[in-house]
Every structure is written in structure tokens, then in C-alpha cells.
CSV table of C-alpha atoms in Angstrom, one decimal:
chain,number,residue,atom,x,y,z
A,1,MET,CA,-34.0,-13.4,-34.3
A,2,PRO,CA,-31.8,-14.5,-37.2
A,3,ARG,CA,-30.9,-10.8,-37.9
A,4,LEU,CA,-30.0,-10.3,-34.3
A,5,LEU,CA,-27.9,-13.5,-34.3
A,6,THR,CA,-26.0,-12.3,-37.4
A,7,LEU,CA,-25.4,-8.9,-35.9
A,8,LEU,CA,-24.0,-10.4,-32.7
A,9,ILE,CA,-21.6,-12.7,-34.6
A,10,LEU,CA,-20.3,-9.8,-36.8
A,11,VAL,CA,-19.8,-7.6,-33.8
A,12,SER,CA,-18.0,-10.3,-31.9
A,13,LEU,CA,-15.4,-10.7,-34.6
A,14,LYS,CA,-13.9,-7.4,-33.5
A,15,CYS,CA,-13.7,-8.4,-29.8
A,16,SER,CA,-10.4,-9.3,-28.3
A,17,SER,CA,-9.6,-12.8,-27.4
A,18,GLN,CA,-6.7,-14.9,-26.2
A,19,PRO,CA,-4.6,-16.9,-28.7
A,20,TYR,CA,-6.5,-19.9,-27.8
A,21,TYR,CA,-9.9,-19.9,-26.0
A,22,THR,CA,-10.1,-20.1,-22.3
A,23,ARG,CA,-10.7,-23.8,-21.4
A,24,ILE,CA,-13.9,-24.3,-19.5
A,25,ARG,CA,-14.5,-27.6,-17.7
A,26,ALA,CA,-18.2,-27.3,-17.1
A,27,ASN,CA,-21.1,-24.9,-16.5
A,28,VAL,CA,-24.5,-24.8,-15.0
A,29,GLY,CA,-27.3,-22.4,-15.8
A,30,ALA,CA,-30.9,-21.9,-17.0
A,31,GLU,CA,-32.4,-22.2,-20.4
A,32,ILE,CA,-35.6,-20.6,-21.7
A,33,ALA,CA,-37.0,-22.2,-24.8
A,34,GLY,CA,-34.2,-23.4,-27.1
A,35,LEU,CA,-33.6,-27.1,-26.4
A,36,ALA,CA,-36.1,-27.1,-23.5
A,37,PRO,CA,-39.8,-26.6,-24.5
A,38,GLN,CA,-40.3,-23.9,-21.9
A,39,PHE,CA,-37.7,-23.7,-19.1
A,40,ALA,CA,-34.9,-25.9,-17.8
A,41,VAL,CA,-32.1,-25.9,-15.3
A,42,MET,CA,-29.1,-27.3,-17.2
A,43,ALA,CA,-25.6,-28.6,-16.7
A,44,GLU,CA,-22.9,-28.9,-19.4
A,45,ALA,CA,-19.6,-30.8,-19.5
A,46,ILE,CA,-16.9,-29.7,-22.0
A,47,THR,CA,-14.7,-32.3,-23.7
A,48,ALA,CA,-12.6,-33.0,-26.9
A,49,TYR,CA,-10.5,-29.8,-26.9
A,50,LYS,CA,-8.8,-28.8,-30.1
A,51,PRO,CA,-6.8,-25.5,-30.7
A,52,ARG,CA,-9.9,-23.5,-31.7
A,53,SER,CA,-12.8,-25.8,-30.9
A,54,PHE,CA,-14.4,-28.1,-28.4
A,55,ALA,CA,-17.4,-30.4,-27.8
A,56,GLY,CA,-20.0,-30.1,-25.1
A,57,ILE,CA,-22.5,-32.5,-23.6
A,58,GLN,CA,-25.6,-30.9,-22.1
A,59,ALA,CA,-28.5,-32.2,-19.9
A,60,GLY,CA,-31.4,-30.3,-18.4
A,61,LEU,CA,-34.4,-30.8,-16.2
A,62,GLY,CA,-37.4,-28.6,-16.6
A,63,TRP,CA,-41.1,-28.1,-16.5
A,64,LEU,CA,-43.7,-27.6,-19.3
A,65,GLU,CA,-47.1,-26.1,-18.8
A,66,ARG,CA,-49.1,-24.9,-21.9
A,67,SER,CA,-52.8,-24.8,-22.6
A,68,GLY,CA,-53.6,-26.9,-19.6
A,69,PHE,CA,-50.9,-29.6,-20.4
A,70,LYS,CA,-48.4,-30.1,-17.6
A,71,SER,CA,-45.4,-32.3,-17.7
A,72,PRO,CA,-41.8,-32.5,-16.4
A,73,SER,CA,-39.2,-32.2,-19.3
A,74,LEU,CA,-35.8,-33.6,-19.8
A,75,SER,CA,-33.4,-32.3,-22.4
A,76,ALA,CA,-30.1,-33.6,-23.7
A,77,ALA,CA,-27.7,-32.4,-26.5
A,78,GLY,CA,-24.3,-32.9,-28.0
A,79,THR,CA,-22.7,-29.8,-29.5
A,80,TYR,CA,-19.5,-28.8,-31.3
A,81,ASN,CA,-18.2,-25.2,-30.9
A,82,PHE,CA,-15.9,-23.3,-33.2
A,83,LEU,CA,-14.0,-20.2,-32.1
A,84,LEU,CA,-15.2,-17.2,-34.2
A,85,ASN,CA,-12.8,-14.5,-32.9
A,86,PRO,CA,-9.3,-15.9,-32.9
A,87,TYR,CA,-6.4,-13.8,-31.8
A,88,ARG,CA,-5.9,-11.1,-34.4
A,89,ARG,CA,-3.3,-8.8,-32.9
A,90,LYS,CA,0.2,-8.3,-34.1
A,91,SER,CA,2.9,-10.2,-32.2
A,92,CYS,CA,4.4,-7.0,-30.8
A,93,TYR,CA,1.2,-6.2,-28.8
A,94,PRO,CA,0.8,-7.9,-25.4
A,95,HIS,CA,-1.7,-10.6,-25.0
A,96,PRO,CA,-5.1,-9.5,-23.6
A,97,GLY,CA,-5.8,-10.1,-19.9
A,98,ASN,CA,-8.4,-12.4,-18.4
A,99,LYS,CA,-11.2,-10.0,-19.1
A,100,SER,CA,-12.2,-10.8,-22.6
A,101,ILE,CA,-15.1,-11.9,-24.7
A,102,GLU,CA,-14.9,-15.1,-26.7
A,103,ALA,CA,-17.5,-15.9,-29.4
A,104,TYR,CA,-18.2,-19.4,-30.8
A,105,LEU,CA,-20.4,-20.9,-33.5
A,106,GLU,CA,-22.3,-23.8,-31.9
A,107,CYS,CA,-23.9,-26.7,-33.8
A,108,GLY,CA,-25.2,-30.0,-32.8
A,109,LEU,CA,-28.1,-32.4,-32.2
A,110,GLY,CA,-30.4,-32.8,-29.2
A,111,ALA,CA,-33.7,-33.9,-28.0
A,112,PHE,CA,-36.3,-33.1,-25.3
A,113,PHE,CA,-38.5,-35.6,-23.6
A,114,ILE,CA,-41.9,-35.0,-22.0
A,115,ASP,CA,-44.5,-37.2,-20.4
A,116,PRO,CA,-46.7,-38.1,-23.5
A,117,TYR,CA,-50.0,-38.2,-21.5
A,118,ASP,CA,-51.6,-35.2,-19.7
A,119,LYS,CA,-52.4,-36.4,-16.2
A,120,ASN,CA,-54.2,-33.2,-15.3
A,121,LEU,CA,-57.4,-34.3,-13.6
A,122,ASN,CA,-59.2,-31.1,-14.7
A,123,THR,CA,-59.3,-32.2,-18.3
A,124,VAL,CA,-61.6,-34.9,-19.5
A,125,ALA,CA,-59.8,-36.0,-22.7
A,126,LYS,CA,-56.3,-37.4,-22.5
A,127,VAL,CA,-54.4,-35.9,-25.4
A,128,LYS,CA,-51.3,-37.9,-26.5
A,129,HIS,CA,-48.1,-36.1,-27.4
A,130,ARG,CA,-44.7,-37.2,-28.7
A,131,PHE,CA,-42.5,-38.6,-26.0
A,132,ALA,CA,-39.1,-37.6,-27.6
A,133,THR,CA,-38.6,-34.7,-30.0
A,134,PRO,CA,-35.2,-34.6,-31.7
A,135,VAL,CA,-33.9,-31.1,-32.6
A,136,ALA,CA,-31.0,-29.6,-34.5
A,137,LEU,CA,-29.0,-26.9,-32.8
A,138,ALA,CA,-27.3,-23.9,-34.4
A,139,GLY,CA,-26.4,-20.6,-32.8
A,140,ALA,CA,-23.9,-18.3,-31.2
A,141,ARG,CA,-22.2,-18.9,-27.8
A,142,PHE,CA,-20.4,-16.1,-25.9
A,143,HIS,CA,-18.0,-16.5,-23.0
A,144,PHE,CA,-17.3,-13.5,-20.8
A,145,VAL,CA,-14.1,-14.4,-19.1
A,146,SER,CA,-13.3,-13.0,-15.7
A,147,PRO,CA,-10.4,-13.9,-13.4
A,148,LYS,CA,-12.5,-16.4,-11.4
A,149,TRP,CA,-15.6,-17.3,-13.5
A,150,ILE,CA,-16.7,-17.7,-17.1
A,151,TYR,CA,-20.1,-16.3,-17.8
A,152,VAL,CA,-21.8,-18.1,-20.7
A,153,LEU,CA,-24.6,-16.8,-23.0
A,154,LYS,CA,-26.0,-19.0,-25.7
A,155,LEU,CA,-28.4,-17.8,-28.4
A,156,ARG,CA,-29.8,-20.8,-30.3
A,157,LEU,CA,-32.1,-21.7,-33.2
A,158,THR,CA,-33.6,-25.1,-32.6
A,159,PRO,CA,-35.7,-26.4,-35.4
A,160,ALA,CA,-37.4,-29.8,-34.7
A,161,ILE,CA,-36.4,-32.7,-36.8
A,162,LEU,CA,-39.7,-34.5,-36.0
A,163,LYS,CA,-42.6,-32.1,-35.4
A,164,SER,CA,-44.3,-31.9,-32.1
A,165,ARG,CA,-46.9,-29.7,-30.5
A,166,PHE,CA,-44.3,-28.1,-28.2
A,167,ASP,CA,-41.5,-27.5,-30.7
A,168,PRO,CA,-39.1,-24.8,-29.5
A,169,VAL,CA,-37.9,-22.6,-32.4
A,170,ALA,CA,-35.3,-20.5,-30.7
A,171,GLY,CA,-34.1,-19.8,-27.2
A,172,VAL,CA,-31.5,-18.3,-24.8
A,173,CYS,CA,-29.4,-19.9,-22.2
A,174,VAL,CA,-27.3,-18.3,-19.5
A,175,GLY,CA,-24.8,-20.0,-17.3
A,176,LEU,CA,-21.8,-19.9,-15.0
A,177,GLY,CA,-18.7,-21.9,-15.9
A,178,TRP,CA,-15.4,-22.7,-14.3
A,179,ARG,CA,-11.9,-23.7,-15.4
């Protein structure tokens, strides 16, 4: 996974982009592993715009089911994103159109929350798990900009700060954003 992430970042540096990134207000999508232990439906709001960076606040609601343990999950994160492929063309060339790929380095902190007790009636022993697991976030974020929508792809490494039985290590998130 780290080799693939490095390759995607290096390839994205050659992609065309606008002088400043396309401002995105929010996006909704689905996340597999990553911040959520298994699967989550997520929403993200974008704030704190700078010329080549922005901050994002993300929340998700999901479900965890592993080895007989079942629980709803809630995830939340705050991230900061840096533009990796700034505008690199000479000034005599026209600006690229709306169809472009923008790549970002994403970093931040987050946590996922699960019900610490397994209420599955089929199991005799109740096994206690950690209620909240804080995680660090690092990865690549890609925006595929079309005239109407912004398609978001996130590839993340999510090492847990405090170990838990359901630590996610890496994940992928896809979403649909708007301006």
C-alpha cells in the first residue's frame, strides 16, 4: 500500500491543475476501512481556505461486524490538505478547463467509536473493547473535477494512537462533492 500511494503521488505531479484548486464546499461518500473500522457512510465539510490548502471536518456512521462482534460505529476526523500539483504551465498557455485532476497530501487526527460491549445473544461471554480509538491520518486525496461535480478519492494510512482490537491500518474513501 505505501508503494502504491507513493506511485500515485508521483504520477499526480504531472497532472494538470488550475492555478488554485477548485473550491469544494462539502462531499458525501462511503469509506471502507481507513477511519471507519469496516464500512461507513461519511459527510465532510471544507473550511479554512488558503491559496493552496484547506481544512476538512469529517463524520461518518457505519457498522462493524467481525468474529461474532457486532456494533454500530461512529467516526470523526479533522484533516488539513496541501495541494501537490500546483499550476506548472507557462503564462502564455491557456488555463486548463474544468476537467482536471487535483492531488493533495492529507494529514490529520481522528477517532472511531464503537459500542464497547458485544450484545450478541449467541455469545456467552461479554468481551469488552475500547469505546474510542484515536487514529492519525496520512494519505493522498484526489479530486476529479467536472463541470458540475467533484469526484473525490482518498487513499489513507490510519495508524491507531491507542491500540484496539479493530484498528484500521489503511483504507479508501470515495465521494461526490459540490462547489
